Amino acid sequence: MLRDAVLLLTDVENSTQITEQLGDEAASELWSAHDQVARRLLRRFGGREIDKSDGFLLLFGTVDAAAAFALALHDDLAQLQPPLACRAGIHHVALVERENAAEDVAMGAKSIELDGVGKAVTSRIMAIARGGQTLLSADARAVLGTGPWRCQSHGHWRMKGLAQPIELFELAEVDAPMLPPPDSAKSYRVLRSDDGWIPRAELHHGLPAERDPFVGRGDALSSLAGHFDGGARLITVLGIGGIGKTRLVLRYARCWLGDYPGGAWFCDLSAARGVDGVVHAVAQGLEVPLGKDDPVQQLGAAIAGRGPCLVVLDNFEQVARHAEATLGRWLERAPQATFLATSREVLGIVGEQAYVLATLGRDEAVQLFERRAQAADSERSFEPDERALLPTLVDLLDRLPLAIELAAARIGVMGPQAMLDRMGERFKLLASQGGRHDRQATMRATLDWSWELLSPAEQSALAQLSVFEGGFTLESAEAVVRTPTGDGSLLCVDLVESLLQRSLLRRQGRRRFDMLRTVHDYATEQLAASLALGDAGNHCAVAVARRHWQHFAAKDELSAANDRCADLENLLIACRRASSQDPGSAAGLLLAAWAAMKLTGPFRAALGLAEDAKQHATPDSALLLACYRVMAGACMLLGQRGQARKHLMCATKVAQASADRIANAQVWCQLADLDLSEGYGDDAWARLDAAASVAEESGDLLLDLRVRNHRGRLCMAQSRMAEAEHWYRRALERARALGDRRWVGGLHGNLGALMHVTGALDTAKEHYALAVAIAAEVGDRQWEGNGRCNLGLLLQEIGQFEAAKRELEDALTIGRGIGHQRLEATCLCNLAIVFESLAMPEAARAHYHQAVEAARANADQMSEGEFLGYLGLLCARVGRGEEAHRTLHRADELLQHSNDPGRRGLLAAQRALAAALLGNSTLANSAMSQAESLLGPLPFGSTSFAGRLMVEASQAVHGPAQTVPALGSANRSS
């Protein structure tokens, strides 16, 4: 019998894994509780059970009833111990209902069966959902009424076995967050395009957007797909430069994105010249931060962790000799990953399948020319006689996409016949040499032709602009570019605009420009041929490079960080160029580069830059001082405190010899920071007093800001909270007056930490959120990580454990990415606290141990002692008495000489509670007295972690009737 039906299918997420973790008996009890919850709700909402496995196949009279059931089921399953999360799919469809024979029912068969494709569709919808998520088909959404829910489209999805995509909607409570479901091998999101449905995975991927329409290559795309379907794991697309390898592999990755649940990731190796370059490019493309271990191995693990994914490695030819040492290892380490490389030569490693890419077909090449010409000049249309010339024109361009695009871009000033007249003979010569298509000759001819179309002033400008790395602003171009003699009336802005129109420059955002790497390399060669540019004294490579580094040497710390450190590559190359020829400029460049690199990382690269510059520094020079300061700062953040102090002692000697009081004061601030991290508060305060005097005498407002901030940090470390707030707010006033957005965000983060400790959690949360937002805005990865770390701990304290976990995992990723060892250790400790709150003691214990090891590797005894306090209390809670005693005793040894009463008081409270839990009343009373003595006088808040810990410890030691003043938080700040 055909009937109109509302089907709801559920399935418990990770059911097999849960059974393995709990064991069969305990899991059976949990599944029984799951079934009771579902069947109770089924009676409440008037549904009918049709079938059951891990979840249920249910039949409802209305979509509203099914929706209400699903939302209630998610809530109730989350209350079980351990909590469960189920996927739910709802579909409204006509199905065939048939009854089983009575004798079959007596043998265990269901009383009715539902047949029809709608059941399979419901199953697909359910399978797409995340745990805790309910998805509806468009048919179900169409008849859904109003209720205590909201419904949101997640787009159209292609499902295996179904001819057409269907639109899916998520149903959730009004205030619940909605996350798009992930793609899978059987179902993935698609978008409508001119040529049909195109997969578009909702998971994050690393594919750059297509800037203009893709033309042709249907056979090549199908061939690549066929090779991968046949089991290939590495295909190298071979062809000469400019043939369109990059566009082809990107198009494949985008069109077949749904086949790779782990995403498709584009890695540009064009700048790589060795293994380090390959690793850097792949880490950037995969968005994977690298730590201190073997980077090739780290990337292999990261790729393996993404499961079935596609890694696109573009421009591998110049590092083909390193393929086995990099790509070969990743093929072995990540068995589910697929690799698609482009190269001018075979990589020569096991497992490689080569695909030789031909030039465009003639019709495709003509179509590409027409489309690009139309984009260059929207009012241009070809007359019949002109159109007849296009096949010949594209043939002479070897049907190379790059050559065609460059030619088409000139259509506004030159028609097809003029193009043939201009470069026809040269291209005929190249094409007539025995059919040989030499890539360098062909591309050089194309670029020579583009070059010859420029005026002398435009040629000079393009060559000089090649001195930039990573793009440039108009202001930077004006500082570097000089026009030839006789063209002094030309403005740089006119030249840049002209080169933009000729497609030799590209826009890079609103204010920046860059050029294709091929064009950049060609222009660099022209710059090297200085005599061809007119006045050799003004336009030779040495003079242009000098203007480049002199321009960037004028940047200070604030301007170096502008536009999310957009000029970092220019600062780095300028520093390297200037080190051997202009040490005075190199000093400023090194400090400016460090100002950017300490925001973005990696810190180890900054250390290498300073060490290289130091080879060119003379004794007592500004460059030597800058090298020591940068090396100290990098070592500090890398956790190498001993090395940092050595570098700072050397910097002190150089600064004293130079009689530069501001340089001395800056070194004192760095030493104060180091003293503070090692617990030498008195030494730190004395150095800050001396630096403050210099700041006042010199009027250096940025130095004054740093001193105020350091004083706030020192007061807070010594639990002098009112003084700390005073100094932080004074520093914030100074940062606002300077217009230093980065410091404004950092000081909000410090104020958040202060409010956190004193229990003003709502205010602390506001400060943290603002700090994170500003750090992300200005590109400060270091302070963004700090803010997320502290925010994560606060969210844990107010019971938002999953949100806390996400913030801390993000902070940990940042810390490892930029090499911030202390932040990494702190995040590990805070994650352990979250796992402890989630009743996952083994995960918590493992993270505490990792945090302790990280602090120990950093020689950070204060942090190591704190982490051991948390670990010791956890051991006591789970009955590991001997380990708890040993761990807490070691923590006490490490912290007993600390001048921070809050830190020591917290440990005493942890020792008291642990002793009470383990039945040692004598030790519990003694430690409790110490905790009350240390923490009692301090102005901590009632909602802080330490305050709640003191209450718990007091009740465990003295009895439930006892209360104590609520005290401060063990806020893990970095």
CSV table of C-alpha atoms in Angstrom, one decimal, residues 53 112 139 142 165 167 241 258 268 368 416 452 471-472 536 560 568 570 656 683 738 740 769 807 856 872 916:
chain,number,residue,atom,x,y,z
A,53,SER,CA,20.0,-1.0,14.9
A,112,ILE,CA,5.5,-4.0,8.6
A,139,ASP,CA,10.3,18.0,1.0
A,142,ALA,CA,8.2,22.5,2.9
A,165,PRO,CA,21.2,16.8,-5.8
A,167,GLU,CA,18.7,20.6,-0.7
A,241,GLY,CA,56.1,26.5,-18.6
A,258,GLY,CA,33.8,15.9,-3.0
A,268,ASP,CA,53.1,26.6,-4.4
A,368,LEU,CA,40.6,31.4,-24.6
A,416,PRO,CA,45.1,40.5,-34.4
A,452,GLU,CA,59.0,45.7,-26.5
A,471,GLY,CA,54.3,42.6,-3.4
A,472,PHE,CA,54.5,46.4,-2.8
A,536,ALA,CA,73.5,53.0,-15.2
A,560,ALA,CA,56.6,47.1,10.2
A,568,LEU,CA,57.7,41.0,5.9
A,570,ASN,CA,60.6,42.8,1.7
A,656,GLN,CA,76.8,50.6,27.3
A,683,ASP,CA,65.7,42.6,39.8
A,738,LEU,CA,50.0,56.3,20.1
A,740,ASP,CA,49.1,51.4,18.4
A,769,ALA,CA,37.2,38.6,23.4
A,807,GLU,CA,39.7,27.9,22.0
A,856,ARG,CA,60.9,21.4,32.1
A,872,GLY,CA,49.2,15.9,41.8
A,916,ALA,CA,42.1,15.0,52.7
